[in-house]
Amino acid sequence: MIIKQLSVFLENKSGRLNEVSQLLGDAGINLSALSVADTSEFGILRLIVSEPDKAYQVLKAADFSVKLTDVVCLNSPNVPGALAKALNILSSEEVFIEYLYAFSMDKQSANIVLKPDDIQKCIQVLQKHQLELVKASDLYKI
Amino acid sequence: MIWNEKIECASRDEMKALQSERLIDTVQRIYHNIPSYRKKMQEVGLVPGDIKSIDDLSKLPFTTKQDLRDNYPFGMFTVPMSEIVRVHASSGTTGKPTVVGYTRKDLNTWAEVVTRTLCMAGVHRNDMVQIAYGYGLFTGGLGMHYGCENLGASVIPISGGNTQKQLQLMQDFGTSVIACTPSYSLFLAEAMEEAGIKKEDLNLRVGIFGAEPWTEEMRREIESKLGLKAIDIYGLSEVIGPGVSCECEHQRGMHINEDHFVPEIIHPETLEPMPDGEVGELVFTTVTKEGIPIIRYRTRDLTRLIYEPCACGRTLVRMEKCKGRSDDMLIIRGVNVFPSQIESVLLDMSETEPHYLLIVEREGNLDSLKLMVEVQEQFFSDEVKQLEVLRKKITHNIQSTLGISVNVKLVEPKTIERTAGKAKRVIDNRKL
């Protein structure tokens, strides 16, 4: 249930994102999901990839500051109010979200990647309320 | 006017005779009172009797800032504390400051040498001198103060900062001499402009500027903006404080009060004395101080000595404006900063070797310090807020260690240029 997300430190200057995507592409690593958190001076690139450990090594070898972060991915119906429902459950059970990003693959469902403050508790709460968690192996394949 | 013509215009032979007699006495006192220096002499097989004249000076071991730190606080004093009437400490900010002590005679010597430098600068007893150097542990304020009183000038002991008050008193009291750091004088000039005060509204005649490096360009700017003659004064607390040397009205090098502080120029690496007139590291031996006499103190300032007599009539040897440092010390807004201090702050936070680059700029007239820190894995967090916290923490820790503010920028690993495996730590863009 726990997904290894790749987090990369980037300075806010041109060409950095290209370099990361080129390196991963050359290594035959596919990207499932991607998000950038940015400030005026730097950004953090967050990636779900086909082979997190290999991607980690590739970027580390190229002198990037990179780390693997545990996240979970929620599969939610692609209908209005679905995200709100899931977030309400988490907040009422006092699971706090550090950040999230979402993407939908089709009309039926959407994936929401969550970084909770307490990942074990988050998984328990979601399972208790019968919300569907995406398996790591499935997500890496997208 | 020349304050002490007998000394300041002495022949070279007379000066050397005086220095020799005083050096012999100083070496005796240090040898018998300072175990750490006695040990240094014994290591090279020297006894006090081997020092027969000033020509033997180069046989003696050096003293460094580290020696003062190792003997913190009073271990290098050669008299009992009952003889010490004042202590000062340097602005050095790594761990422990360097502490110096003065006997009553030392304070008189200090007042005498500062008085001489004031006369060199063209100050006289009718002047109103505004001392805007900090008063306190720093030697600048009190050092100038007693020299001015000794001369008989009127002192305004306003100390540093409080720019509006400085301007008000300059106008109301008719200040004719200002003593402060050169960068602060330009800051005052800017504040005057903002307040609509013209240099013609003021009575300024002479400025005595020291405690930090400055250029001839700055001199021209200060002179034109403040309408005064800008004089360079040099000193360091380990030797005595301000008054070690100062320019005369000809502004062609600073006359060293060499009957008290004997200068040498050495090669900063071989440590051998350099031929006359060549640039090297300035070394001082104090030959009259009682509280903390010091032999061959390495100032780390690079300059050269000029032995030709000056047009002003003084024969005191002159030193040129310092051309840089033989170590990596930076003087930023009057504060001594070593890159190693920044490094230890970062080390405390991460436990592994940090990569960083310090960039010093002069924006307007004030120095600014930018620090680029590579975000190595030990610093990297996946969360923006953690990185912001890291940035604030570095900023805060450096500010509380160095006492100056710094603008921290987080950069990617390996973006700071390494030369031959070693990172370049400092870029000084101030063109001093």
Short mmCIF file of N, CA and C in Angstrom, two decimals, chain B residues 69-208:
data_model
loop_
_atom_site.label_atom_id
_atom_site.label_comp_id
_atom_site.label_asym_id
_atom_site.label_seq_id
_atom_site.Cartn_x
_atom_site.Cartn_y
_atom_site.Cartn_z
N ARG B 69 44.08 33.01 21.73
CA ARG B 69 42.91 32.19 22.05
C ARG B 69 43.29 31.06 23.01
N ASP B 70 44.45 30.44 22.74
CA ASP B 70 44.87 29.32 23.59
C ASP B 70 45.12 29.78 25.02
N ASN B 71 45.45 31.03 25.18
CA ASN B 71 45.75 31.56 26.51
C ASN B 71 44.60 32.41 27.06
N TYR B 72 43.42 32.20 26.51
CA TYR B 72 42.23 32.95 26.92
C TYR B 72 41.95 32.76 28.40
N PRO B 73 41.54 33.76 29.18
CA PRO B 73 41.48 35.14 28.70
C PRO B 73 42.77 35.93 28.98
N PHE B 74 43.42 35.64 30.12
CA PHE B 74 44.49 36.56 30.55
C PHE B 74 45.89 35.93 30.51
N GLY B 75 46.01 34.76 29.86
CA GLY B 75 47.26 34.00 29.94
C GLY B 75 48.47 34.66 29.32
N MET B 76 48.27 35.69 28.50
CA MET B 76 49.43 36.35 27.88
C MET B 76 49.77 37.67 28.60
N PHE B 77 49.08 37.95 29.70
CA PHE B 77 49.39 39.18 30.44
C PHE B 77 50.69 38.95 31.21
N THR B 78 51.57 39.96 31.19
CA THR B 78 52.85 39.78 31.88
C THR B 78 52.90 40.48 33.23
N VAL B 79 51.78 41.07 33.64
CA VAL B 79 51.75 41.73 34.96
C VAL B 79 50.59 41.14 35.76
N PRO B 80 50.64 41.26 37.09
CA PRO B 80 49.50 40.80 37.90
C PRO B 80 48.25 41.61 37.57
N MET B 81 47.07 41.01 37.78
CA MET B 81 45.83 41.72 37.44
C MET B 81 45.69 43.03 38.20
N SER B 82 46.35 43.15 39.35
CA SER B 82 46.26 44.40 40.12
C SER B 82 46.85 45.57 39.34
N GLU B 83 47.73 45.25 38.37
CA GLU B 83 48.33 46.32 37.54
C GLU B 83 47.47 46.66 36.33
N ILE B 84 46.54 45.78 35.99
CA ILE B 84 45.70 45.99 34.80
C ILE B 84 44.56 46.94 35.16
N VAL B 85 44.44 48.02 34.38
CA VAL B 85 43.36 48.97 34.69
C VAL B 85 42.24 48.91 33.65
N ARG B 86 42.47 48.23 32.55
CA ARG B 86 41.37 48.10 31.57
C ARG B 86 41.59 46.87 30.71
N VAL B 87 40.48 46.23 30.29
CA VAL B 87 40.58 45.18 29.28
C VAL B 87 39.70 45.56 28.08
N HIS B 88 40.14 45.13 26.92
CA HIS B 88 39.33 45.21 25.70
C HIS B 88 39.32 43.84 25.07
N ALA B 89 38.40 43.62 24.15
CA ALA B 89 38.38 42.34 23.44
C ALA B 89 38.08 42.62 21.98
N SER B 90 38.66 41.78 21.12
CA SER B 90 38.49 42.01 19.68
C SER B 90 37.10 41.62 19.24
N SER B 91 36.73 42.07 18.03
CA SER B 91 35.42 41.74 17.50
C SER B 91 35.40 40.32 16.98
N GLY B 92 36.52 39.62 17.07
CA GLY B 92 36.57 38.23 16.61
C GLY B 92 35.44 37.45 17.24
N THR B 93 34.77 36.65 16.42
CA THR B 93 33.53 36.08 16.92
C THR B 93 33.54 34.56 17.03
N THR B 94 34.65 33.92 16.65
CA THR B 94 34.66 32.46 16.79
C THR B 94 34.86 32.11 18.25
N GLY B 95 33.92 31.47 18.81
CA GLY B 95 34.06 31.01 20.19
C GLY B 95 34.49 32.13 21.10
N LYS B 96 35.79 32.20 21.34
CA LYS B 96 36.27 33.16 22.33
C LYS B 96 36.90 34.38 21.66
N PRO B 97 36.63 35.56 22.20
CA PRO B 97 37.29 36.75 21.66
C PRO B 97 38.74 36.78 22.11
N THR B 98 39.57 37.61 21.46
CA THR B 98 40.92 37.78 21.96
C THR B 98 40.92 38.97 22.90
N VAL B 99 41.47 38.72 24.09
CA VAL B 99 41.38 39.71 25.16
C VAL B 99 42.74 40.38 25.35
N VAL B 100 42.72 41.69 25.53
CA VAL B 100 43.96 42.41 25.80
C VAL B 100 43.79 43.26 27.05
N GLY B 101 44.90 43.47 27.78
CA GLY B 101 44.83 44.23 29.02
C GLY B 101 45.82 45.38 28.99
N TYR B 102 45.47 46.46 29.66
CA TYR B 102 46.30 47.67 29.65
C TYR B 102 46.63 48.07 31.08
N THR B 103 47.92 48.39 31.32
CA THR B 103 48.27 49.01 32.59
C THR B 103 48.04 50.51 32.44
N ARG B 104 48.20 51.23 33.54
CA ARG B 104 48.04 52.69 33.46
C ARG B 104 49.05 53.27 32.45
N LYS B 105 50.27 52.73 32.48
CA LYS B 105 51.28 53.23 31.54
C LYS B 105 50.86 52.93 30.08
N ASP B 106 50.29 51.74 29.87
CA ASP B 106 49.82 51.40 28.52
C ASP B 106 48.77 52.39 28.03
N LEU B 107 47.86 52.76 28.93
CA LEU B 107 46.82 53.71 28.53
C LEU B 107 47.44 55.06 28.17
N ASN B 108 48.49 55.44 28.92
CA ASN B 108 49.17 56.70 28.58
C ASN B 108 49.86 56.59 27.23
N THR B 109 50.49 55.43 26.99
CA THR B 109 51.15 55.21 25.70
C THR B 109 50.12 55.32 24.58
N TRP B 110 48.98 54.68 24.82
CA TRP B 110 47.93 54.65 23.80
C TRP B 110 47.45 56.08 23.49
N ALA B 111 47.20 56.83 24.57
CA ALA B 111 46.74 58.21 24.36
C ALA B 111 47.81 58.99 23.57
N GLU B 112 49.08 58.77 23.92
CA GLU B 112 50.18 59.46 23.22
C GLU B 112 50.19 59.12 21.72
N VAL B 113 50.09 57.83 21.39
CA VAL B 113 50.18 57.48 19.96
C VAL B 113 48.94 57.96 19.20
N VAL B 114 47.78 57.93 19.86
CA VAL B 114 46.58 58.43 19.17
C VAL B 114 46.70 59.94 18.97
N THR B 115 47.23 60.62 19.97
CA THR B 115 47.42 62.07 19.84
C THR B 115 48.34 62.39 18.65
N ARG B 116 49.42 61.60 18.54
CA ARG B 116 50.31 61.81 17.39
C ARG B 116 49.55 61.64 16.07
N THR B 117 48.72 60.58 16.02
CA THR B 117 48.01 60.33 14.75
C THR B 117 47.01 61.44 14.46
N LEU B 118 46.39 61.97 15.51
CA LEU B 118 45.45 63.07 15.29
C LEU B 118 46.18 64.27 14.70
N CYS B 119 47.36 64.53 15.22
CA CYS B 119 48.16 65.65 14.69
C CYS B 119 48.56 65.38 13.24
N MET B 120 48.90 64.11 12.95
CA MET B 120 49.21 63.76 11.55
C MET B 120 48.03 64.11 10.66
N ALA B 121 46.82 63.80 11.17
CA ALA B 121 45.61 64.02 10.38
C ALA B 121 45.26 65.50 10.28
N GLY B 122 45.94 66.32 11.05
CA GLY B 122 45.69 67.77 11.00
C GLY B 122 44.66 68.24 12.01
N VAL B 123 44.42 67.43 13.03
CA VAL B 123 43.46 67.82 14.07
C VAL B 123 44.20 68.67 15.11
N HIS B 124 43.52 69.71 15.66
CA HIS B 124 44.15 70.50 16.72
C HIS B 124 43.18 70.76 17.87
N ARG B 125 43.66 71.46 18.89
CA ARG B 125 42.88 71.56 20.13
C ARG B 125 41.60 72.37 19.97
N ASN B 126 41.48 73.10 18.90
CA ASN B 126 40.24 73.85 18.70
C ASN B 126 39.15 73.02 18.01
N ASP B 127 39.50 71.80 17.65
CA ASP B 127 38.53 70.99 16.92
C ASP B 127 37.47 70.38 17.83
N MET B 128 36.30 70.16 17.19
CA MET B 128 35.20 69.45 17.86
C MET B 128 35.16 68.07 17.19
N VAL B 129 35.54 67.04 17.95
CA VAL B 129 35.70 65.71 17.36
C VAL B 129 34.53 64.82 17.73
N GLN B 130 33.81 64.35 16.72
CA GLN B 130 32.68 63.45 16.96
C GLN B 130 33.16 62.01 16.76
N ILE B 131 33.18 61.26 17.84
CA ILE B 131 33.70 59.89 17.76
C ILE B 131 32.53 58.92 17.57
N ALA B 132 32.40 58.45 16.34
CA ALA B 132 31.29 57.55 16.01
C ALA B 132 31.78 56.11 15.85
N TYR B 133 32.92 55.81 16.44
CA TYR B 133 33.32 54.40 16.59
C TYR B 133 32.60 53.88 17.83
N GLY B 134 32.35 52.58 17.85
CA GLY B 134 31.69 52.00 19.02
C GLY B 134 32.54 52.15 20.27
N TYR B 135 31.90 52.53 21.37
CA TYR B 135 32.55 52.55 22.68
C TYR B 135 32.24 51.21 23.34
N GLY B 136 33.20 50.65 24.02
CA GLY B 136 32.94 49.38 24.70
C GLY B 136 34.13 48.48 24.58
N LEU B 137 33.88 47.19 24.43
CA LEU B 137 34.99 46.23 24.33
C LEU B 137 35.87 46.50 23.12
N PHE B 138 35.23 46.97 22.04
CA PHE B 138 35.96 47.36 20.83
C PHE B 138 36.88 48.53 21.18
N THR B 139 38.11 48.50 20.67
CA THR B 139 39.08 49.53 21.06
C THR B 139 38.85 50.88 20.37
N GLY B 140 38.05 50.88 19.27
CA GLY B 140 37.92 52.09 18.44
C GLY B 140 37.49 53.33 19.21
N GLY B 141 36.37 53.25 19.91
CA GLY B 141 35.79 54.43 20.56
C GLY B 141 36.69 54.99 21.66
N LEU B 142 36.97 54.16 22.67
CA LEU B 142 37.76 54.65 23.81
C LEU B 142 39.18 55.00 23.40
N GLY B 143 39.74 54.26 22.44
CA GLY B 143 41.11 54.56 21.99
C GLY B 143 41.19 55.97 21.43
N MET B 144 40.28 56.31 20.53
CA MET B 144 40.27 57.66 19.95
C MET B 144 39.98 58.70 21.02
N HIS B 145 39.07 58.33 21.91
CA HIS B 145 38.61 59.26 22.93
C HIS B 145 39.75 59.86 23.75
N TYR B 146 40.59 58.96 24.31
CA TYR B 146 41.64 59.47 25.19
C TYR B 146 42.74 60.20 24.43
N GLY B 147 42.94 59.82 23.16
CA GLY B 147 43.90 60.57 22.34
C GLY B 147 43.41 61.99 22.12
N CYS B 148 42.12 62.14 21.84
CA CYS B 148 41.55 63.48 21.60
C CYS B 148 41.64 64.33 22.86
N GLU B 149 41.31 63.73 23.99
CA GLU B 149 41.37 64.49 25.24
C GLU B 149 42.80 64.92 25.54
N ASN B 150 43.73 63.99 25.28
CA ASN B 150 45.15 64.28 25.50
C ASN B 150 45.62 65.46 24.64
N LEU B 151 45.09 65.50 23.43
CA LEU B 151 45.43 66.61 22.52
C LEU B 151 44.79 67.91 23.00
N GLY B 152 43.64 67.79 23.65
CA GLY B 152 42.94 68.98 24.10
C GLY B 152 41.79 69.38 23.20
N ALA B 153 41.45 68.51 22.25
CA ALA B 153 40.29 68.79 21.41
C ALA B 153 39.01 68.51 22.21
N SER B 154 37.86 69.00 21.71
CA SER B 154 36.60 68.74 22.40
C SER B 154 36.00 67.46 21.83
N VAL B 155 35.67 66.53 22.71
CA VAL B 155 35.19 65.23 22.26
C VAL B 155 33.67 65.13 22.38
N ILE B 156 33.04 64.65 21.31
CA ILE B 156 31.63 64.26 21.40
C ILE B 156 31.60 62.74 21.38
N PRO B 157 31.43 62.11 22.55
CA PRO B 157 31.53 60.64 22.62
C PRO B 157 30.22 59.96 22.26
N ILE B 158 29.78 60.15 21.02
CA ILE B 158 28.44 59.70 20.64
C ILE B 158 28.39 58.20 20.37
N SER B 159 29.55 57.57 20.12
CA SER B 159 29.62 56.14 19.80
C SER B 159 28.97 55.86 18.44
N GLY B 160 28.86 54.58 18.09
CA GLY B 160 28.37 54.23 16.75
C GLY B 160 26.85 54.25 16.64
N GLY B 161 26.37 54.26 15.43
CA GLY B 161 24.92 54.16 15.17
C GLY B 161 24.17 55.45 15.44
N ASN B 162 22.83 55.35 15.49
CA ASN B 162 21.97 56.50 15.77
C ASN B 162 22.23 57.65 14.80
N THR B 163 22.05 57.36 13.53
CA THR B 163 22.44 58.28 12.46
C THR B 163 21.77 59.66 12.57
N GLN B 164 20.50 59.68 12.93
CA GLN B 164 19.80 60.97 13.00
C GLN B 164 20.44 61.88 14.05
N LYS B 165 20.79 61.28 15.19
CA LYS B 165 21.44 62.04 16.26
C LYS B 165 22.83 62.53 15.80
N GLN B 166 23.53 61.65 15.06
CA GLN B 166 24.85 62.03 14.55
C GLN B 166 24.71 63.31 13.72
N LEU B 167 23.71 63.30 12.82
CA LEU B 167 23.53 64.45 11.92
C LEU B 167 23.14 65.70 12.71
N GLN B 168 22.26 65.50 13.69
CA GLN B 168 21.81 66.64 14.48
C GLN B 168 22.98 67.31 15.20
N LEU B 169 23.82 66.47 15.84
CA LEU B 169 24.95 67.04 16.59
C LEU B 169 25.99 67.66 15.65
N MET B 170 26.17 67.03 14.49
CA MET B 170 27.10 67.61 13.52
C MET B 170 26.68 69.04 13.18
N GLN B 171 25.36 69.23 13.06
CA GLN B 171 24.88 70.57 12.73
C GLN B 171 24.93 71.50 13.94
N ASP B 172 24.38 71.01 15.06
CA ASP B 172 24.22 71.88 16.23
C ASP B 172 25.55 72.21 16.91
N PHE B 173 26.45 71.24 16.95
CA PHE B 173 27.71 71.44 17.68
C PHE B 173 28.84 71.94 16.76
N GLY B 174 28.58 71.95 15.47
CA GLY B 174 29.63 72.37 14.54
C GLY B 174 30.81 71.41 14.50
N THR B 175 30.52 70.11 14.50
CA THR B 175 31.57 69.09 14.45
C THR B 175 32.56 69.37 13.32
N SER B 176 33.85 69.41 13.65
CA SER B 176 34.83 69.66 12.59
C SER B 176 35.60 68.40 12.20
N VAL B 177 35.60 67.40 13.11
CA VAL B 177 36.31 66.15 12.82
C VAL B 177 35.36 64.98 13.12
N ILE B 178 35.26 64.07 12.18
CA ILE B 178 34.45 62.87 12.43
C ILE B 178 35.37 61.65 12.38
N ALA B 179 35.18 60.75 13.35
CA ALA B 179 35.97 59.51 13.37
C ALA B 179 35.00 58.34 13.35
N CYS B 180 35.09 57.52 12.30
CA CYS B 180 34.19 56.37 12.19
C CYS B 180 34.74 55.42 11.12
N THR B 181 34.00 54.38 10.79
CA THR B 181 34.45 53.51 9.69
C THR B 181 34.15 54.24 8.37
N PRO B 182 34.96 53.99 7.34
CA PRO B 182 34.70 54.66 6.06
C PRO B 182 33.31 54.33 5.50
N SER B 183 32.85 53.11 5.68
CA SER B 183 31.54 52.79 5.12
C SER B 183 30.44 53.55 5.87
N TYR B 184 30.63 53.75 7.17
CA TYR B 184 29.63 54.52 7.90
C TYR B 184 29.62 55.99 7.47
N SER B 185 30.79 56.50 7.10
CA SER B 185 30.83 57.91 6.67
C SER B 185 30.00 58.08 5.39
N LEU B 186 30.03 57.06 4.53
CA LEU B 186 29.22 57.15 3.31
C LEU B 186 27.74 56.98 3.63
N PHE B 187 27.48 56.18 4.63
CA PHE B 187 26.10 56.02 5.08
C PHE B 187 25.58 57.36 5.62
N LEU B 188 26.43 58.06 6.37
CA LEU B 188 26.06 59.39 6.89
C LEU B 188 25.80 60.35 5.73
N ALA B 189 26.65 60.25 4.69
CA ALA B 189 26.49 61.15 3.54
C ALA B 189 25.13 60.91 2.87
N GLU B 190 24.75 59.65 2.80
CA GLU B 190 23.46 59.31 2.20
C GLU B 190 22.31 59.86 3.04
N ALA B 191 22.45 59.68 4.36
CA ALA B 191 21.41 60.17 5.28
C ALA B 191 21.31 61.70 5.20
N MET B 192 22.45 62.36 4.99
CA MET B 192 22.43 63.83 4.84
C MET B 192 21.63 64.22 3.63
N GLU B 193 21.88 63.49 2.55
CA GLU B 193 21.18 63.79 1.30
C GLU B 193 19.67 63.64 1.48
N GLU B 194 19.28 62.55 2.14
CA GLU B 194 17.85 62.31 2.38
C GLU B 194 17.24 63.40 3.24
N ALA B 195 18.02 63.88 4.20
CA ALA B 195 17.49 64.91 5.11
C ALA B 195 17.65 66.31 4.54
N GLY B 196 18.22 66.41 3.33
CA GLY B 196 18.41 67.71 2.71
C GLY B 196 19.50 68.56 3.35
N ILE B 197 20.46 67.90 3.99
CA ILE B 197 21.58 68.64 4.59
C ILE B 197 22.73 68.68 3.59
N LYS B 198 23.22 69.87 3.31
CA LYS B 198 24.35 69.99 2.37
C LYS B 198 25.66 70.01 3.13
N LYS B 199 26.74 69.60 2.46
CA LYS B 199 28.02 69.60 3.17
C LYS B 199 28.40 71.01 3.60
N GLU B 200 27.92 72.02 2.83
CA GLU B 200 28.22 73.42 3.17
C GLU B 200 27.54 73.85 4.47
N ASP B 201 26.46 73.12 4.84
CA ASP B 201 25.77 73.44 6.10
C ASP B 201 26.57 72.96 7.31
N LEU B 202 27.57 72.09 7.04
CA LEU B 202 28.32 71.50 8.14
C LEU B 202 29.70 72.15 8.21
N ASN B 203 30.38 71.82 9.31
CA ASN B 203 31.68 72.43 9.57
C ASN B 203 32.80 71.40 9.45
N LEU B 204 32.51 70.26 8.79
CA LEU B 204 33.48 69.15 8.75
C LEU B 204 34.75 69.54 8.00
N ARG B 205 35.88 69.13 8.56
CA ARG B 205 37.16 69.48 7.99
C ARG B 205 38.02 68.23 7.76
N VAL B 206 37.97 67.33 8.75
CA VAL B 206 38.81 66.13 8.68
C VAL B 206 37.96 64.91 9.07
N GLY B 207 38.20 63.80 8.38
CA GLY B 207 37.58 62.53 8.77
C GLY B 207 38.68 61.53 9.05
N ILE B 208 38.56 60.81 10.16
CA ILE B 208 39.57 59.80 10.49
C ILE B 208 38.89 58.44 10.42
#
